XYZ file of C-alpha atoms in Angstrom:
323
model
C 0.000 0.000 0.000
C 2.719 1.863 -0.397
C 1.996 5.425 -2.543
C -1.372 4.900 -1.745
C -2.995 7.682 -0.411
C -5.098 7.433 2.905
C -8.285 8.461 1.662
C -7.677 5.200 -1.347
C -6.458 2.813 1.547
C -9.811 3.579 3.452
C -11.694 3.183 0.511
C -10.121 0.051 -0.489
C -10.259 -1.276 2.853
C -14.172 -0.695 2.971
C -14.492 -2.150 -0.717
C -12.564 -5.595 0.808
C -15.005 -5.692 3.656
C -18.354 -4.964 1.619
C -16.861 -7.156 -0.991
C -17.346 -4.403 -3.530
C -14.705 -4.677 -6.499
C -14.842 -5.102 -10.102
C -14.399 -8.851 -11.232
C -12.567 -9.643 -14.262
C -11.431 -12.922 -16.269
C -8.325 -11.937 -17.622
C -7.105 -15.223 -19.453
C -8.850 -18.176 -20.354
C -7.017 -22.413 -21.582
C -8.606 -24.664 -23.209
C -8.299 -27.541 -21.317
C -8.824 -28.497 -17.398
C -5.420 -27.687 -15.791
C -4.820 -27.432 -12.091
C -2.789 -23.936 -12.249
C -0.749 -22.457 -9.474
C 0.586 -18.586 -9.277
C 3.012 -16.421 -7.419
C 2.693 -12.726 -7.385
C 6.340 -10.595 -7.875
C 5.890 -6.945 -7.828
C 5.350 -6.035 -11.080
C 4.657 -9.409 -12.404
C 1.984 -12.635 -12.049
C 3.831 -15.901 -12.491
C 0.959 -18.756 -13.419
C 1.974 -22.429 -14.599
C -0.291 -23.580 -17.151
C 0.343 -27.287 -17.840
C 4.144 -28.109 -17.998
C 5.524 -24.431 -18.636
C 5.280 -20.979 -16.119
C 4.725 -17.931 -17.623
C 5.249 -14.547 -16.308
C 2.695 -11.909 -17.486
C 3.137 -8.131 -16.094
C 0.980 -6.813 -14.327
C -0.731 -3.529 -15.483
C -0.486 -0.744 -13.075
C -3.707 1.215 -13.344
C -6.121 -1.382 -13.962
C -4.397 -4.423 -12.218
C -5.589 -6.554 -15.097
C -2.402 -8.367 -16.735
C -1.045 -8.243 -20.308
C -2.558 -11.118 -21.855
C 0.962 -12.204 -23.486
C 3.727 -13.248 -21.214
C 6.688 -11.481 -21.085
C 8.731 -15.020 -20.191
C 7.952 -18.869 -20.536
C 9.914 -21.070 -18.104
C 9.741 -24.565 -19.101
C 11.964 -27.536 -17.889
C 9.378 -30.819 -16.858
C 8.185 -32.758 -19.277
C 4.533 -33.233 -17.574
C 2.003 -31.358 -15.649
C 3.497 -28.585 -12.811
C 2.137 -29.029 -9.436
C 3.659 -26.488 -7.494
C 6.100 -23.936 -7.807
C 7.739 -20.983 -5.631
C 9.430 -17.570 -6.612
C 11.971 -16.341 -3.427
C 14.503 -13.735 -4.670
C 14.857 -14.075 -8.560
C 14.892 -17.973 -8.200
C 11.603 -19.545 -8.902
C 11.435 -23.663 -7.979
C 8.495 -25.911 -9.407
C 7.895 -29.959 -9.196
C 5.878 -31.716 -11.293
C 3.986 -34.726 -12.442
C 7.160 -36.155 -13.990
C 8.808 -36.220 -10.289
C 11.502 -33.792 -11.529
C 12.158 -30.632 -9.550
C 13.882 -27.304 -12.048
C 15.176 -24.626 -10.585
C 15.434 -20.920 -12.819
C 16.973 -18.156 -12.382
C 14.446 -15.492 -13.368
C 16.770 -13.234 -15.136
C 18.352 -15.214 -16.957
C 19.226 -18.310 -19.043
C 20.149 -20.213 -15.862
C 18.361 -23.472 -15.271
C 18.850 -26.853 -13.072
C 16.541 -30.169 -13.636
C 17.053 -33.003 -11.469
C 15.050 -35.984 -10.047
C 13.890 -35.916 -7.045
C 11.161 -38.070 -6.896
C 9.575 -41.548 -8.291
C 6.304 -40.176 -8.630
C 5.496 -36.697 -8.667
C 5.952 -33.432 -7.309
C 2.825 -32.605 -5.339
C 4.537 -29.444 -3.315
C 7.630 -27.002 -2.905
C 9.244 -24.891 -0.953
C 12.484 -22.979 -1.133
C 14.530 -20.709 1.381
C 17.977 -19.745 2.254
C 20.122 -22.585 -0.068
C 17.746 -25.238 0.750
C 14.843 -27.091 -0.888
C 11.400 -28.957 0.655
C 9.600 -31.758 -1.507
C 6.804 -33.525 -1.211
C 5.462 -36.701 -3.357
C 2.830 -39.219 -4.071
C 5.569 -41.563 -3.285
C 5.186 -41.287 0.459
C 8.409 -39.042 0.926
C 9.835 -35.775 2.082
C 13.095 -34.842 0.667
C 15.773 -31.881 1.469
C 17.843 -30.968 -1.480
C 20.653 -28.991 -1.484
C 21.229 -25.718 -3.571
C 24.798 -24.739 -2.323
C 27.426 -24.573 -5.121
C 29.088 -27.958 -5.985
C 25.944 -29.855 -4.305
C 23.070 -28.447 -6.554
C 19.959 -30.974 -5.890
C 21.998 -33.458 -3.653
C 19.233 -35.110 -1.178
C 20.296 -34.258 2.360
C 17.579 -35.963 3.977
C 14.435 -38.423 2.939
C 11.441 -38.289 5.634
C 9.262 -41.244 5.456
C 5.890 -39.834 5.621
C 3.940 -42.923 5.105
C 1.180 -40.914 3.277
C 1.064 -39.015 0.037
C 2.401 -35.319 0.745
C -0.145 -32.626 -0.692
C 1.323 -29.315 0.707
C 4.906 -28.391 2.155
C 6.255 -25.142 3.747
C 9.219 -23.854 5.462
C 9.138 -22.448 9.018
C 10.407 -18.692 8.159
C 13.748 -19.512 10.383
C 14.372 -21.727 8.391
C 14.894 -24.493 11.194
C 12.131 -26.437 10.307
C 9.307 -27.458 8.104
C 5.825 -28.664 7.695
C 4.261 -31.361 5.833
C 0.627 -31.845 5.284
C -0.071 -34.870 4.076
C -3.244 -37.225 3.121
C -4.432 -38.530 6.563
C -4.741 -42.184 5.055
C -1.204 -44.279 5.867
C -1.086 -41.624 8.837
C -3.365 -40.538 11.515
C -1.878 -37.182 11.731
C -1.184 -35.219 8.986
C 0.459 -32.425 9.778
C 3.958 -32.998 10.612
C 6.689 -30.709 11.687
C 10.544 -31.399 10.954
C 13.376 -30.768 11.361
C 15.048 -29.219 8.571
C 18.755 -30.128 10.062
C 18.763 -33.555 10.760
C 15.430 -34.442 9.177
C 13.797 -36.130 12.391
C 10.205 -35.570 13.450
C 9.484 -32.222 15.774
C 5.511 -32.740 16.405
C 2.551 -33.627 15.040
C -0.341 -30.889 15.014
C -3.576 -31.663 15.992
C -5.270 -34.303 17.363
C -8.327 -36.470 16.339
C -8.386 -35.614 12.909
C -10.570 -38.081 10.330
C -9.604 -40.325 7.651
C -8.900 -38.473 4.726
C -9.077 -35.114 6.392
C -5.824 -33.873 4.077
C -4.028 -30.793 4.764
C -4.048 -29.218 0.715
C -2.206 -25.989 1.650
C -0.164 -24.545 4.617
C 1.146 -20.917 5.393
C 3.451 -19.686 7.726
C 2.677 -16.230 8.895
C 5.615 -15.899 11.536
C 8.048 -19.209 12.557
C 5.466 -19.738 14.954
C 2.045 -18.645 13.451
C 0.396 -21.507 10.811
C -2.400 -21.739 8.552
C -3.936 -24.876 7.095
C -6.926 -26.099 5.293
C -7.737 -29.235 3.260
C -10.447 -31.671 2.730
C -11.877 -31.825 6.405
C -13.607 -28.334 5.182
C -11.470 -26.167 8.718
C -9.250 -23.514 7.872
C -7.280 -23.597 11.168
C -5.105 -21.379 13.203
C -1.710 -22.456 15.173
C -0.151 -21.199 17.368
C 2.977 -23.623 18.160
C 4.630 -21.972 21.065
C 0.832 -22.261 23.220
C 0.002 -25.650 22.107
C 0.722 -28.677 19.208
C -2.274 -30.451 20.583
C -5.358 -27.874 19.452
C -5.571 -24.903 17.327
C -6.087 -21.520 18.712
C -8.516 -20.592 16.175
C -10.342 -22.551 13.339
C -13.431 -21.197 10.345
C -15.670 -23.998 8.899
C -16.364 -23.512 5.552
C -20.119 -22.966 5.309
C -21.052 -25.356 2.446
C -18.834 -27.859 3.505
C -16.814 -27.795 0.445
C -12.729 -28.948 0.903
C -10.574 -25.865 0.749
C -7.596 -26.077 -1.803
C -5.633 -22.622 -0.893
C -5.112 -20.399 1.620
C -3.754 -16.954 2.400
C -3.312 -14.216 4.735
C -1.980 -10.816 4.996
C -0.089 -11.587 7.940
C -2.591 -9.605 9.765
C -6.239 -10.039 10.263
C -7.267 -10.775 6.926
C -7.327 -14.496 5.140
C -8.431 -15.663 2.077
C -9.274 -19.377 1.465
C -10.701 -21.349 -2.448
C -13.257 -23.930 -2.566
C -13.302 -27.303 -4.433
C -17.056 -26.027 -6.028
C -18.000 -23.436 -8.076
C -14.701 -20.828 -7.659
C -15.932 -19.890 -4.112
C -13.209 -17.392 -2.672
C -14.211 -16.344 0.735
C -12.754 -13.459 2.867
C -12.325 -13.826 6.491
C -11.732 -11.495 9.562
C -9.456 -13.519 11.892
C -11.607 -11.531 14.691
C -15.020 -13.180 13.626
C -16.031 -16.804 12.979
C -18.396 -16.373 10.587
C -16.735 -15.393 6.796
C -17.022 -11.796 5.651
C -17.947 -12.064 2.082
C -17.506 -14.751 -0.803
C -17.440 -14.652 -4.243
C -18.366 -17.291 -6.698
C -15.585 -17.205 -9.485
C -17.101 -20.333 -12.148
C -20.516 -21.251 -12.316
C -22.649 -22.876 -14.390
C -19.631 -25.043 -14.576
C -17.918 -26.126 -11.275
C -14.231 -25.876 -10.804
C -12.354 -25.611 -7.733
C -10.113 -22.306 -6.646
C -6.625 -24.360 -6.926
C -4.356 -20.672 -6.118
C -5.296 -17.552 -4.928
C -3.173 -14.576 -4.010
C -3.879 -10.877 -3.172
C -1.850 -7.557 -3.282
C -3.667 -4.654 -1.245
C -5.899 -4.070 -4.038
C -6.609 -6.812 -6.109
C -7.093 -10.747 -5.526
C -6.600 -13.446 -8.202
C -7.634 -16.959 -8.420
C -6.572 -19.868 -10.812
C -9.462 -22.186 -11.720
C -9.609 -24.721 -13.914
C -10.229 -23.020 -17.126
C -9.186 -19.403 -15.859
C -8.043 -16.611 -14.254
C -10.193 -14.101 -12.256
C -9.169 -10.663 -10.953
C -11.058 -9.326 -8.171
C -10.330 -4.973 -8.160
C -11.118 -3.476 -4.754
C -9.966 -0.085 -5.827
C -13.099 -0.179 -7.819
C-alpha cells in the first residue's frame, strides 16, 4: 500500500469488507489444468500445464497483459507447485523432476527428485522442501558444488499434498493425506530431518491438509479436505488450534492466504468460491463465486492490497477493490 494515499487505503479497505470490487477474467485455456501462481511486484507468475509464464501486471487497472513477457519450461509433464523467493523460482511436477530458474536469466537446473510426482515445494535460504505421491519428504541442497543433492528423505507414510518452510528456516511442515497416517500435519526438522511434532489431534480419515502458510516461525495456517481452515499457534500448544473457520457449504478448501494480519483468504473445491475472512469473527465476511454454471475448484489464490486473483480450472479471475 505503499503510494497509496489514505483516503484510497480507506476506501479500499471498505471495498474488501463490503466485498465491492470489479471482477474480471483476464485469461482463459482450453483444457482443465490445475494452475498455481506467485505474485512478484510487477509481475503474475501462473503455470499452465508443464511451462510458467510470467505476465506483467498492469499498473492502473491491475488486469495483466494477456501475453507473457517469459515462458519457463523444464518438466516434461504437468506442474504441481512452484515458488518464486529472490529471482529464483522452484516448481515440481507430475514427472517427479524438480527445475530450478533463475528469473533473469538463461540459468536453469533439472534433477530428479522423486519416483512419482511433485505434489509441493518450498524454497529458502540454499535449501529445498519436496513432497510426493511416493510417500516421501526430501531436502535438497542448492549450495554450489551440491546443486539438488538429497540431504535428507522423511518417510511420511502418506502421500504429501502441501509443504512449507518455518520462516527460520529451522524447520518445516508437511501436510499430508491422513490415510497411511493418523496425523497429517507434521513438523521437521530441517537439520537432521527427524520428526518435531505432530499438530492436531483427532483428525478423520482423509481429512488432508491441501495448503499450509506460515505467517511468523510460529504462526500456521492450514486447510484441506476436512472443510477447517485452522489457526496455530505452536509456542501455546501442538495439541489444538487456537482458532479454526468452517467452511459454510462444507466444500474442501484447496488454498489459503493471509496478509499476515487479520485478513485471510481461502478457495473452494465447487464453483470458484473465494471467501474473505476477519481472523476476529467466525463467521466469513464475504464470498465470491468465481465459475458457475460449470464447477471448478479455486486451486491458487493470491492478493496484493488491491486486487485478488484466483486460478481455476479453465481461468483466471481478478477481483479490483480499488473499484
Amino acid at each position: 500500500a505503499v503510494g497509496i494515499p489514505v483516503k484510497e487505503r480507506v476506501k479500499v479497505s471498505q471495498n474488501w469488507r463490503h466485498g465491492r470490487c470489479r471482477r474480471e477474467t483476464v485469461l482463459k485455456w482450453k483444457c482443465n489444468l490445475m494452475p498455481w501462481m506467485e505474485l512478484d511486484g510487477e509481475y503474475l507468475y501462473l503455470s499452465q500445464a508443464e511451462n510458467i509464464q510470467a505476465y506483467r501486471l498492469s499498473p492502473d487497472c491491475g488486469g495483466l497483459q494477456r501475453r507473457p513477457q517469459a515462458i519457463f519450461s523444464g518438466h516434461q509433464e504437468d506442474i504441481c507447485r512452484f515458488v518464486l523467493v529472490n529471482s529464483h523460482m522452484v516448481s515440481g511436477g507430475g514427472d517427479g523432476n524438480i527445475v530450478l530458474h533463475k528469473i533473469h536469466g538463461s540459468y536453469s537446473v533439472k534433477f530428479s527428485a522423486h519416483e512419482q510426482e511433485v505434489n509441493c515445494v518450498d524454497f529458502q535460504g540454499g535449501l529445498i522442501v519436496s513432497g510426493s505421491r511416493d510417500r516421501t519428504a526430501k531436502v535438497w541442497s542448492l549450495s554450489a558444488g551440491r546443486v539438488g543433492q538429497c540431504l535428507h528423505t522423511v518417510q511420511t507414510e502418506d502421500r504429501v499434498w502441501s509443504i512449507a518452510m518455518s520462516p527460520l528456516l529451522s524447520s518445516f511442515v508437511t501436510g499430508t493425506a491422513c490415510c497411511g497416517h493418523t496425523s497429517p500435519l507434521r513438523i521437521w526438522d530441517l537439520e537432521s530431518g527427524q520428526l518435531v511434532t505432530c499438530l492436531g489431534t483427532d483428525f478423520h480419515h482423509g481429512a488432508g491438509v491441501l495448503d499450509v502458510f506460515y505467517e511468523t516461525p510460529s504462526l500456521l495456517l492450514s486447510c484441506g479436505y476436512d472443510t477447517y481452515i485452522r489457526y496455530w499457534d505452536i509456542r501455546t500448544s501442538t495439541r489444538k488450534c487456537i482458532q479454526e473457520w468452517e467452511e459454510p457449504h462444507d466444500s474442501a478448501l484447496y488454498c489459503i492466504r493471509s496478509d499476515k494480519n487479520h485478513m485471510i483468504a481461502s478457495g473452494s473445491s465447487y464453483y470458484g468460491v473465494v471467501r474473505l475472512w476477519d481472523k476476529r469473527q467466525t463467521r466469513c465476511l464475504q464470498s465470491f463465486h468465481l465459475s458457475s454454471p460449470t464447477s471448478s475448484p479455486v486451486y491458487c489464490l493470491r492478493f496484493s492490497t488491491t486486487h485478488l486473483y484466483a486460478a481455476l480450472a479453465s481461468a483466471l479471475h481478478v477481483l479490483d477493490f480499488t473499484a
